[in-house]
Coordinates of C-alpha atoms and ligand atoms in Angstrom, one line a residue:
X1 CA -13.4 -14.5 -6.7
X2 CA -16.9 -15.0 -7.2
X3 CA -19.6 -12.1 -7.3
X4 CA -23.5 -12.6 -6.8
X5 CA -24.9 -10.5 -9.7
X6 CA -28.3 -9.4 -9.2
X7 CA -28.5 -9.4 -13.3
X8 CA -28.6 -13.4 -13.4
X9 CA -29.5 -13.8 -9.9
X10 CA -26.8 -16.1 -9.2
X11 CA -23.1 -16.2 -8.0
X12 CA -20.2 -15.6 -11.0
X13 CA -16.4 -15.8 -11.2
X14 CA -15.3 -13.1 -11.7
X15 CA -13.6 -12.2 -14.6
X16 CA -12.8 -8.6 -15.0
X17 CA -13.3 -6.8 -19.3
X18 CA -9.4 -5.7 -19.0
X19 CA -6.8 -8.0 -16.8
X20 CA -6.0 -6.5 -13.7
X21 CA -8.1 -3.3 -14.0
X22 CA -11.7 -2.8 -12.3
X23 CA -14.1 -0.3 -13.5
X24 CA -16.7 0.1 -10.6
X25 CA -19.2 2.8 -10.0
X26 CA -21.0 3.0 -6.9
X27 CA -24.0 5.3 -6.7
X28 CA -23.7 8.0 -4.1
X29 CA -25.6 10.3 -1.6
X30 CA -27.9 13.2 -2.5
X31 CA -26.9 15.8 -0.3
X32 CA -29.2 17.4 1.2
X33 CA -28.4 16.6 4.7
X34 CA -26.2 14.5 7.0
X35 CA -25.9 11.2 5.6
X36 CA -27.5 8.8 8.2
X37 CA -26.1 5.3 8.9
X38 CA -28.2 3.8 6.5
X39 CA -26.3 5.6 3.7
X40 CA -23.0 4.6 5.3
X41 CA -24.0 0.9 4.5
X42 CA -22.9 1.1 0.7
X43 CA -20.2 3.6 1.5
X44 CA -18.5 0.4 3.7
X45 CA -19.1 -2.1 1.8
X46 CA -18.3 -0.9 -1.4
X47 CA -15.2 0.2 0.1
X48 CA -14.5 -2.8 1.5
X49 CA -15.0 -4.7 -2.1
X50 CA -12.7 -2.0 -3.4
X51 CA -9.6 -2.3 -0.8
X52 CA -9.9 -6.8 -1.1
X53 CA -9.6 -6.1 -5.0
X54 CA -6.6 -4.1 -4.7
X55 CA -5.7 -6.1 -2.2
X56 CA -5.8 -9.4 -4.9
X57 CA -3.9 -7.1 -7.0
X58 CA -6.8 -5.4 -9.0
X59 CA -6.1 -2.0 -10.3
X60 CA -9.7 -0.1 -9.4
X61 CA -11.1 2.8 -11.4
X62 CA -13.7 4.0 -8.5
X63 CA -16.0 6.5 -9.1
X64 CA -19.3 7.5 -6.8
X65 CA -21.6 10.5 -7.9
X66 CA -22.7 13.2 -5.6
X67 CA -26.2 14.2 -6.7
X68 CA -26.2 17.9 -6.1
X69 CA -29.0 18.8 -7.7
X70 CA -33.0 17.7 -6.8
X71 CA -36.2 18.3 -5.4
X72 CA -35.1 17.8 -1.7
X73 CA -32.1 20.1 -2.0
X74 CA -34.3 22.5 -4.1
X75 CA -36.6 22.7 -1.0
X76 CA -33.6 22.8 1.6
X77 CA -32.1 26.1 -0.1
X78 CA -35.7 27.8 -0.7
X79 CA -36.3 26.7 3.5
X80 CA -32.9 28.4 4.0
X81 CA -33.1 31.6 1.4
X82 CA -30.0 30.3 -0.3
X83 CA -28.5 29.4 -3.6
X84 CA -29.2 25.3 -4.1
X85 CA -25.4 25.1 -4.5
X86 CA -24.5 26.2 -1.1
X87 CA -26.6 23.2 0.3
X88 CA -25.0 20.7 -1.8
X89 CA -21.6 22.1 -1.1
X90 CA -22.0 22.3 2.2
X91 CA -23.2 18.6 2.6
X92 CA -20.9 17.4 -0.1
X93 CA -18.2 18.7 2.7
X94 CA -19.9 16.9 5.9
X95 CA -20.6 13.7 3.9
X96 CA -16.6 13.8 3.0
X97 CA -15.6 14.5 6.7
X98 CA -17.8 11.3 7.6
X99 CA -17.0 9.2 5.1
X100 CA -13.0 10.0 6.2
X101 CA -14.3 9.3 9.9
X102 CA -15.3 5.6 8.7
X103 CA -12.1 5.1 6.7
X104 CA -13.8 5.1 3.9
X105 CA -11.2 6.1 0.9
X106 CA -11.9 9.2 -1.4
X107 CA -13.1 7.6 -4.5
X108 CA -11.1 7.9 -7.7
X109 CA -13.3 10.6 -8.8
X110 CA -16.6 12.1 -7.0
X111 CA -18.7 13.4 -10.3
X112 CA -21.1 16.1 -9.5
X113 CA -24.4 16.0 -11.4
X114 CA -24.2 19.5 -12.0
X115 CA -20.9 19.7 -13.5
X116 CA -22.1 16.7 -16.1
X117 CA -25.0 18.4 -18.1
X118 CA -23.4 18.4 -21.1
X119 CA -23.1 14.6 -21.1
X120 CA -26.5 14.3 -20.2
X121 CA -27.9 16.8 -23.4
X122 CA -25.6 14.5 -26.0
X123 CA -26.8 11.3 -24.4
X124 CA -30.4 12.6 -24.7
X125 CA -30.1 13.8 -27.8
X126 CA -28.8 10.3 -29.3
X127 CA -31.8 8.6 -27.6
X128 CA -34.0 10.7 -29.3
X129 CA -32.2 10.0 -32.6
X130 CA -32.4 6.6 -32.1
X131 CA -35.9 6.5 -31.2
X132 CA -35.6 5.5 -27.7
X133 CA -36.8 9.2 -26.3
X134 CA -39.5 11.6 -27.2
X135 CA -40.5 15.3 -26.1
X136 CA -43.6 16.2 -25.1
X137 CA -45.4 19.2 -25.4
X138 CA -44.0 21.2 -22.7
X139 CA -40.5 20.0 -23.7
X140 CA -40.2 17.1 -20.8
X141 CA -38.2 14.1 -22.8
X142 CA -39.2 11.0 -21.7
X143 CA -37.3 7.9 -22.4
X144 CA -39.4 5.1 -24.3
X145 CA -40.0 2.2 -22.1
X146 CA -41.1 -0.4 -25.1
X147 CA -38.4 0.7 -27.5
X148 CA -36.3 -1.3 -25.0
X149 CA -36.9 -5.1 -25.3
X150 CA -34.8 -5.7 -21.9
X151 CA -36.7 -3.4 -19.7
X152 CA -37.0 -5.5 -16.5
X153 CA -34.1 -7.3 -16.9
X154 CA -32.1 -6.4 -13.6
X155 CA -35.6 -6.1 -11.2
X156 CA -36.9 -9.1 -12.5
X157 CA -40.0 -7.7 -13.4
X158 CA -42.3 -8.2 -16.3
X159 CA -43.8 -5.0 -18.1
X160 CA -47.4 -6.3 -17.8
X161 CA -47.3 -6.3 -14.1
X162 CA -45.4 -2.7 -14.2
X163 CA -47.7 -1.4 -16.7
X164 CA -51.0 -2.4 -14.4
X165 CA -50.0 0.0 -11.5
X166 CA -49.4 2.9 -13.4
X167 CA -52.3 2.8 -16.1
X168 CA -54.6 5.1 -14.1
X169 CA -52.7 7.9 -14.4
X170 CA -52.9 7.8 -18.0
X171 CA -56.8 6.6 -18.1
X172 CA -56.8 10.6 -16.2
X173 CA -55.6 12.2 -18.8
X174 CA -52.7 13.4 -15.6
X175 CA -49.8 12.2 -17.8
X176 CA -48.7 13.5 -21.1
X177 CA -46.7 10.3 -21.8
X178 CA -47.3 7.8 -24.3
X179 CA -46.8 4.7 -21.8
X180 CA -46.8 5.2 -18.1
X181 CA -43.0 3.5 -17.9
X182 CA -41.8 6.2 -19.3
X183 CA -39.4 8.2 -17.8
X184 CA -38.1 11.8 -17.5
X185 CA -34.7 12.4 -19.0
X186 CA -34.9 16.7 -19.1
X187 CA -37.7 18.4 -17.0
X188 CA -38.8 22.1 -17.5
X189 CA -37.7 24.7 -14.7
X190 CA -39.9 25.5 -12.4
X191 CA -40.2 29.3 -11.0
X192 CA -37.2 29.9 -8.5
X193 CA -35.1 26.4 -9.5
X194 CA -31.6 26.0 -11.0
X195 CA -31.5 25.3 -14.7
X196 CA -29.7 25.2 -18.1
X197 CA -30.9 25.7 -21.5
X198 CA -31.1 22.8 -24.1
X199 CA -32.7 22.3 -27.4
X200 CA -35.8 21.2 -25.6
X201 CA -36.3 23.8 -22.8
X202 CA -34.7 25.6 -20.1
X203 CA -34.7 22.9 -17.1
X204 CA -32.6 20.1 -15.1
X205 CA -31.6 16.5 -16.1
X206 CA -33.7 13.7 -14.5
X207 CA -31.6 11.9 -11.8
X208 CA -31.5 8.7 -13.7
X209 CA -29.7 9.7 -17.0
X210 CA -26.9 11.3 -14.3
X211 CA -25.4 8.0 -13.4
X212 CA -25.4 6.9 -17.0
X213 CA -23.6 9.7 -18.5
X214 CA -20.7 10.1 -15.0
X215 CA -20.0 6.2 -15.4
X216 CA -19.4 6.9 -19.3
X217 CA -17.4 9.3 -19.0
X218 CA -15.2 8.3 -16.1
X219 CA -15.6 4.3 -17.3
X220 CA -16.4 3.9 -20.2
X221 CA -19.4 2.6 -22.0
X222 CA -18.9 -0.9 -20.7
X223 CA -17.6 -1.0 -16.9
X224 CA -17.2 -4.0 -15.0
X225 CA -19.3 -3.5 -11.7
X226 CA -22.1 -1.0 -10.8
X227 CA -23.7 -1.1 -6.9
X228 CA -25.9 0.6 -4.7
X229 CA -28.2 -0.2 -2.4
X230 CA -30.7 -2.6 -2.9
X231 CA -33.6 0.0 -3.3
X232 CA -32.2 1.7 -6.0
X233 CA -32.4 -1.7 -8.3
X234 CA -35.3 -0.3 -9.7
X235 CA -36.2 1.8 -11.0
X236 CA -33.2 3.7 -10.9
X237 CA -30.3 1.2 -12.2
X238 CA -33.4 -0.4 -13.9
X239 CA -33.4 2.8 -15.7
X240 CA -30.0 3.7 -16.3
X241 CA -29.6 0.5 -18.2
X242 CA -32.1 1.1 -20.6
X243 CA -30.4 4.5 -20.9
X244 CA -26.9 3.2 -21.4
X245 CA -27.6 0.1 -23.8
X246 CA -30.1 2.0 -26.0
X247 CA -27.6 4.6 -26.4
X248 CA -24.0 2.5 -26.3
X249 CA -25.6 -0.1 -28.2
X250 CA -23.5 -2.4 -25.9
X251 CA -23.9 -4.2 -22.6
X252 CA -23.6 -1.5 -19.2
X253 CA -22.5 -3.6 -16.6
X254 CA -21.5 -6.8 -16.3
X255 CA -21.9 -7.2 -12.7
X256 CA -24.3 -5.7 -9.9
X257 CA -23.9 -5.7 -6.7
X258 CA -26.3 -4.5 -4.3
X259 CA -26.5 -4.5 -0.2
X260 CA -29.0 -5.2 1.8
X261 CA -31.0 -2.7 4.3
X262 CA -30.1 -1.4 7.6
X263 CA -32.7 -1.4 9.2
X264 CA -34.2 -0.3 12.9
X265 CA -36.7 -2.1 14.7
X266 CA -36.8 -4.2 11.4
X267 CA -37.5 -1.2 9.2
X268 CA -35.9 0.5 6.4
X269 CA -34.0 3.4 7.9
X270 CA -34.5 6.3 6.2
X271 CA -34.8 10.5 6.1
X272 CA -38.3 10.2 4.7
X273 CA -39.5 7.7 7.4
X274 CA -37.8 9.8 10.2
X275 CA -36.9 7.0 11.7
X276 CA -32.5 7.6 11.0
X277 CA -29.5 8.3 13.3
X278 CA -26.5 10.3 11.2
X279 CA -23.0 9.1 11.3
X280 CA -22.7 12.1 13.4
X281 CA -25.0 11.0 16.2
X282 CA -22.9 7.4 16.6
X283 CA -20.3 9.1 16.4
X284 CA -20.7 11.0 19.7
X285 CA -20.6 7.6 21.5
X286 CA -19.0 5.4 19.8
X287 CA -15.3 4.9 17.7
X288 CA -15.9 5.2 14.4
X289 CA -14.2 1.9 14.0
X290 CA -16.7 0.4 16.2
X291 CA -20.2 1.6 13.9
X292 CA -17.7 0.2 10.5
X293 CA -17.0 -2.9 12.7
X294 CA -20.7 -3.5 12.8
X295 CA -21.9 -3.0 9.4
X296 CA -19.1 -5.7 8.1
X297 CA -20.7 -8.3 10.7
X298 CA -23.1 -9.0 8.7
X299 CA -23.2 -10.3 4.9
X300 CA -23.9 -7.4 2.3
X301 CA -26.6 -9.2 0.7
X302 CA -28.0 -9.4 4.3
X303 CA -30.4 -7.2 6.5
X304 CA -28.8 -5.6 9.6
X305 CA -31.0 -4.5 12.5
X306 CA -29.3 -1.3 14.6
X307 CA -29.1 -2.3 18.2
X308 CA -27.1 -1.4 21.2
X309 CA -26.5 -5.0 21.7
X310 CA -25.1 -5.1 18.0
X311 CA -23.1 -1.8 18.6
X312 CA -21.5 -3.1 22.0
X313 CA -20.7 -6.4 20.4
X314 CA -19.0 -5.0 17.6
X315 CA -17.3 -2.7 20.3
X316 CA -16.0 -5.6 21.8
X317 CA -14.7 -7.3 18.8
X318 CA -13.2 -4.5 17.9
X319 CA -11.2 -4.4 21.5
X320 CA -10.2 -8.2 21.5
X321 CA -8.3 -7.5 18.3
X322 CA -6.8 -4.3 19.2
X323 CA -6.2 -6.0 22.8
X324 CA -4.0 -8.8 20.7
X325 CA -2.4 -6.0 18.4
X326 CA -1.3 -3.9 21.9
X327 CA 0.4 -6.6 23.4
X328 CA 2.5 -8.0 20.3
X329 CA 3.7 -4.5 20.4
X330 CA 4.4 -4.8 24.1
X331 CA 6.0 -8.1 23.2
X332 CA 7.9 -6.4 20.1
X333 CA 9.7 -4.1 22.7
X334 CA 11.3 -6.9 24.5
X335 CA 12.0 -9.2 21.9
X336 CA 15.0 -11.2 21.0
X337 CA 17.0 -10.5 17.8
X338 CA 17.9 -13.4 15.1
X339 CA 15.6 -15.0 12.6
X340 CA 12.7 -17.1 12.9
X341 CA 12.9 -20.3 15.0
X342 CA 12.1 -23.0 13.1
X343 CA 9.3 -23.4 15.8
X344 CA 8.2 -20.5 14.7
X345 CA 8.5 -21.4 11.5
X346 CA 5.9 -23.8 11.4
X347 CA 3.1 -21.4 13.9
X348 CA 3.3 -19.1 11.1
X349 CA 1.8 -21.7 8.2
X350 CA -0.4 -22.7 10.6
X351 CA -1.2 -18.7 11.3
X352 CA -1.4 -18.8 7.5
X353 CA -4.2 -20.9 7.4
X354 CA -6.4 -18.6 9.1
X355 CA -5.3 -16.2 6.3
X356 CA -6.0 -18.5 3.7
X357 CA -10.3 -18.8 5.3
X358 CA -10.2 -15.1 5.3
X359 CA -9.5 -14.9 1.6
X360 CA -11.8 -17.9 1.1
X361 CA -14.7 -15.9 2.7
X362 CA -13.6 -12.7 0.8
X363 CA -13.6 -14.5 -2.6
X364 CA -16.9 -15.6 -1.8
X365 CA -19.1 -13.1 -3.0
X366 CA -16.8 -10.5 0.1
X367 CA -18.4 -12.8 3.5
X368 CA -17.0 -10.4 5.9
X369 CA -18.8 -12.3 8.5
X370 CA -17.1 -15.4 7.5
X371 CA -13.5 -13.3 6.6
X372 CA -14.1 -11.4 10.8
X373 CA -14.4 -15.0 12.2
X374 CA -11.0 -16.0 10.8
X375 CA -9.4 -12.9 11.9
X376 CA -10.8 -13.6 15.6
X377 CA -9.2 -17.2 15.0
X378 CA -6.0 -16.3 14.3
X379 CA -6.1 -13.4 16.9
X380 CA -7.1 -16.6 19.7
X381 CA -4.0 -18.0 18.2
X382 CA -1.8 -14.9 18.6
X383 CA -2.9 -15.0 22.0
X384 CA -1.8 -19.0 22.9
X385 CA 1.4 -18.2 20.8
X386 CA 2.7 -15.6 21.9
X387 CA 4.6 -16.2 25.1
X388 CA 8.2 -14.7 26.1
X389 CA 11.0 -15.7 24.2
X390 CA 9.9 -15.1 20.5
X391 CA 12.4 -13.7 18.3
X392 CA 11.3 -10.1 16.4
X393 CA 11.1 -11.6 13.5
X394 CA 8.6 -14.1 14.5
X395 CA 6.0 -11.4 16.3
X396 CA 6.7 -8.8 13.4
X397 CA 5.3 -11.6 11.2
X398 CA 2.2 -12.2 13.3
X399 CA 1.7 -8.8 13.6
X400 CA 1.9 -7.6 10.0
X401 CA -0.2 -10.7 9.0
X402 CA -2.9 -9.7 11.6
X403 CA -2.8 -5.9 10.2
X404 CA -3.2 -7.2 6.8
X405 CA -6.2 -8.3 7.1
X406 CA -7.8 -5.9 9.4
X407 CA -6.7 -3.2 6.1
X408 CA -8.5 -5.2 3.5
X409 CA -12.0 -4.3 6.3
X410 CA -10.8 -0.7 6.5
X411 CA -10.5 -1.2 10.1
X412 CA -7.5 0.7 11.9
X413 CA -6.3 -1.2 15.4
X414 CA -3.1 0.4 16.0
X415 CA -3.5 1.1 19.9
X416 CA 0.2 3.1 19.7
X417 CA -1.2 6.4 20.0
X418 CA -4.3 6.0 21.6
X419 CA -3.9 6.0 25.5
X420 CA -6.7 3.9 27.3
X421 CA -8.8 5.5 30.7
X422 CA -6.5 3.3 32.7
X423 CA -3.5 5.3 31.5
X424 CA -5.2 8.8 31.3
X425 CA -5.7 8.5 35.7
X426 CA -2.6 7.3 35.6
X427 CA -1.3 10.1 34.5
X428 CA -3.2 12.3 36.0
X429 CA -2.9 11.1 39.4
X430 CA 0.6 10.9 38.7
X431 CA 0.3 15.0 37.9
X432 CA -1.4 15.3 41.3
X433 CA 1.7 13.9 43.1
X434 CA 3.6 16.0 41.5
X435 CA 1.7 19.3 41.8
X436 CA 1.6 18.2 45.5
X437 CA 4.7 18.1 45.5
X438 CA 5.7 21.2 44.3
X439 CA 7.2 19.7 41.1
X440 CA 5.1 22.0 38.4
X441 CA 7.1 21.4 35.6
X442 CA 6.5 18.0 35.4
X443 CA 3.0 18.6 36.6
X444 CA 2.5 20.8 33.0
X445 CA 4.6 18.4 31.2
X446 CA 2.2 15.9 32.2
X447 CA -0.9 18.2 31.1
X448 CA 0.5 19.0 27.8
X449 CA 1.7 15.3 26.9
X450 CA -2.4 14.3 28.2
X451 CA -3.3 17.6 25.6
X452 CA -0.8 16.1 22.5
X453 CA -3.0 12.7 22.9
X454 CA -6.1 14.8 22.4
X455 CA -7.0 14.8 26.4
X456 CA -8.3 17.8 28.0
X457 CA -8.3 18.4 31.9
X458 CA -10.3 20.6 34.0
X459 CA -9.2 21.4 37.6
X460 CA -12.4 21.6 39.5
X461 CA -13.4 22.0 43.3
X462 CA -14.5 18.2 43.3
X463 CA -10.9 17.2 41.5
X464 CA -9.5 16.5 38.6
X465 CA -12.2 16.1 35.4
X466 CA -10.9 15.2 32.0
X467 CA -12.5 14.1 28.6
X468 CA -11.3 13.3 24.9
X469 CA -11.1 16.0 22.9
Ligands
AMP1 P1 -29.9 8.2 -1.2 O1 -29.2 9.4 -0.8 O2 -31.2 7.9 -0.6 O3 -30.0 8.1 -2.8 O4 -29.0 7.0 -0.8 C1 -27.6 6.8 -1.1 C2 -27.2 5.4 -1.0 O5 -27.6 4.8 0.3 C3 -28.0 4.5 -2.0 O6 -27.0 3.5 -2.4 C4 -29.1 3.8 -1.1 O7 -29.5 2.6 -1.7 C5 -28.3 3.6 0.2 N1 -29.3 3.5 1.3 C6 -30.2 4.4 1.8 N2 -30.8 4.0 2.9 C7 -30.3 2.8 3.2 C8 -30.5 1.8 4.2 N3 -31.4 2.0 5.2 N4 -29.8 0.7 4.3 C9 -28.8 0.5 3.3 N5 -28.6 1.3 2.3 C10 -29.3 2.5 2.2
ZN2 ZN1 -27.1 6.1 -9.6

C-alpha cells in the first residue's frame, strides 16, 4: 500500500512503526457552526483510508480533535449571551449527527481541546526548559521558530522567504516577539473569555499546541499518519511538528496525508468566504450517500468543483449499483439450492478480478476514482451474468463480493428497506381501491406499513399527497 507523504513529496510503501496496528490522527472541525461540505471532505476520505486499512487487516487507533475553544466560538456565545461551552456542545452534537448521516464512523476517540489543558501546560513547560519557547512580558509564550532547524520541512518553505513577509510587524514595534515566526503556545484572557490559570497567566492554549498534546496522549509520541486538509499544512501541522519533535525529541509523523479543496465555481469553499452549503442543506435534496458518492469520485490529492451535474452524476452511480444490488436480491428469492456450478465457478475468478483493480487502485495512494470504476465493472458484469438459473450460492457470492467493496467507500446500497416512488403509488393506489371499496382495514394496514417505511400521506381535496419523512 503505498501513501503519498506530503513530508518527502513523493509516494511510500507503507510500512506501519508496530505490525498490524495504525496510529492515525486526523485534524477535526472547530465548532462553531454547521460543518459545510467542505469540512466533510476530510471527514470521507479519512474515513475511507481508515475502513480500506481495516479492511487489509490493519488494527486503527483513530482519533480526530474537536476544537471547542477559539476566537470564532468566543464571538458566537458573546452574539448569543451564552457560556462558550454551550456553542461548542451544541455543534459538537450537529457535526456528530452529520457525520453519522455520511457514514462516517465515530472515531476511536474525539479529544476536546478543553478537556486537554493540562497536556498542553506540561508540553509548554518542557519547551521552555528546553529552550524552544519563551514568555513575553505579558505572559504570551511563544514557541522559538530558529531553535528548530527543521522549521519548513512539511510546507516546503525556506525561513528567508517566511521571515520577509512578516518582518514589518516587528520593524513597528506591533510585536513583542523576538522573530516574527514565532508562535503563540498560551495567550492571556481577554475580558469576558474562558480561561485557566498557569505559571505564566490566566488564559487559553494556542490552537496549534492542542493537536500536539491529543495525538500524544491518545498515540503516542511517534504515530504513524497525521491528515487534514491541505490548508492546514502550514502553518498549523507546520507548527505542530516543531512542537512535537522539539519536545519528544523524536520524529511526529511518519506520514501526511492531506486532501485537496472542494471547491465552488473553482474557489475554496469556506465560512469566511460565504460562499459554503452545510451538509444540512444537501441533505434536503439529496441521499446522503449520493453527496459521499461524490466526494470519493474524485482523487484526494485532487480538487473537486460542487456542481449539480457532479451531484446528479454521482446520484446516478449511486443507482446503477444499488439497481444491480436490488435485483440479485430479487434473483436470490428464486434461486436454486446446491453449490456453485463449476460455470459459476470460473465467472467468480473472473468477478475476482475486478476485485483485485479495486484493491490495486486502493493500494495506490486510496484512487477511489480508479477503485469506483472497478466496482461499476464488475457491477456491468453482475448484470450480463446474472440470468435465471444461478444457484444461491453463486449470486450470494456476487453479492457479498459487490457489498464488500461498496463498505471499504462507506457507501450503504442495500435497497431491502427502502421502497422506490414506483412502489409508494403503488401502494397507495392500491389503498384507494381498497378504501373504495369499503375494505378499511386494509386501507390503514396499507397507511401504517407506508408510515413503518418512513412515508407519510395526506388526504387532500385534489387526492392523495405523500412525502418521506
Ligand atoms: P476547520 O474547521 O476550518 O479547521 O476545518 C476542518 C477541516 O476541514 C480541516 O481539515 C480543513 O482543512 C478542512 N476543510 C475546510 N474547508 C475545506 C474545503 N473547502 N475543502 C476541503 N477541506 C476543507
Ligand atoms: Zn490539528
Amino acid at each position: 500500500m503505498k501513501i503519498y507523504n506530503t513530508l518527502t513529496k513523493k509516494k511510500e510503501e507503507f510500512v506501519p512503526i508496530e505490525p498490524g496496528k495504525v496510529r492515525m490522527y486526523v485534524c477535526g472541525p472547530t465548532v462553531y457552526n454547521l460543518i459545510h461540505i467542505g469540512n466533510a471532505r476530510p471527514m470521507i476520505v479519512f474515513d475511507t483510508v481508515r475502513r480500506y486499512m481495516e479492511h487489509k487487516g490493519y488494527r486503527v487507533n483513530y482519533v480526530s480533535n474537536f476544537t471547542d475553544v477559539d476566537d470564532k466560538i468566543i464571538k458566537k456565545a458573546a452574539e448569543e449571551g451564552v457560556d462558550a461551552s454551550v456553542i461548542s456542545e451544541r455543534y459538537i452534537a450537529e457535526c456528530k449527527k452529520d457525520m453519522a448521516s455520511l457514514n462516517v464512523r465515530p472515531a476511536t476517540t474525539h479529544p476536546l481541546a478543553t478537556q486537554e489543558i493540562d497536556g498542553m501546560e506540561e508540553m509548554i513547560r518542557t519547551l521552555i526548559e528546553k529552550g524552544h519557547a519563551y514568555v513575553a512580558k505579558d505572559g504570551t509564550v511563544y514557541f522559538r521558530v530558529n531553535s528548530f532547524a527543521e522549521y519548513g520541512k512539511l510546507s516546503h518553505k525556506n525561513l528567508d522567504e517566511l521571515e520577509g513577509g512578516k518582518r514589518s510587524l516587528l520593524v513597528s514595534g506591533m510585536d513583542q516577539k523576538e522573530d516574527p515566526l514565532d508562535f503563540v503556545l498560551w495567550k492571556p484572557k481577554k475580558e469576558g473569555e474562558p480561561f485557566w490559570e498557569s505559571p505564566w497567566c490566566d488564559g487559553r492554549p494556542g490552537w496549534h499546541i492542542e493537536c500536539s498534546v491529543m495525538s500524544k496522549r491518545y498515540l503516542g509520541e511517534e504515530i504513524d499518519i497525521h491528515a487534514g486538509g491541505e490548508d492546514l499544512i502550514f502553518p498549523h501541522h507546520e507548527n505542530e511538528i516543531a512542537q512535537s519533535e522539539a519536545a519528544n525529541g523524536k520524529p511526529f509523523a511518519h506520514y501526511w496525508m492531506h486532501n485537496a479543496f472542494l471547491n465552488i465555481d473553482n474557489r475554496k469553499m469556506s465560512k469566511s468566504a460565504g460562499n459554503f452549503f452545510t451538509v444540512r442543506d444537501i441533505l434536503e435534496k439529496y441521499d446522503p450517500m449520493v453527496l459521499r458518492f461524490f466526494m470519493l469520485s474524485a482523487h484526494y490529492r485532487s480538487p473537486l468543483n460542487f456542481s449539480a451535474e457532479l451531484m446528479e452524476a454521482a446520484k446516478n452511480g449511486l443507482e446503477r449499483i444499488r439497481t444491480a444490488v436490488s435485483n440479485l436480491q430479487f434473483l436470490l428469492a428464486n434461486a436454486k439450492e446446491g453449490p456453485v456450478e463449476e460455470a459459476e465457478q470460473g465467472l467468480l475468478c473472473q468477478a475476482g478480478e475486478y476485485v483485485k483493480k479495486f484493491d490495486e487502485a486502493m493500494d495506490d495512494d486510496f484512487n477511489t476514482a480508479d477503485a469506483l470504476s472497478a466496482v461499476f465493472e464488475l457491477v456491468k458484469f453482475i448484470n450480463t451474468n446474472t440470468g435465471d438459473g444461478h444457484t444461491r450460492a453463486f449470486l450470494q457470492a456476487l453479492l457479498e463480493e459487490l457489498t464488500s467493496l461498496t463498505d471499504i467507500c462507506g457507501l450503504t446500497v442495500e435497497t431491502k428497506e427502502q421502497l422506490l416512488d414506483a412502489e409508494v403509488e403503488e401502494l397507495i393506489a392500491q389503498r384507494q381501491a381498497a378504501r373504495k371499496a369499503k375494505d378499511f382495514a386494509r386501507a390503514d394496514e396499507i397507511r401504517s406499513r407506508l408510515l413503518e417505511m418512513g412515508i407519510v400521506l395526506e388526504d387532500t381535496r385534489e387526492g392523495v399527497k405523500w412525502k418521506r419523512a
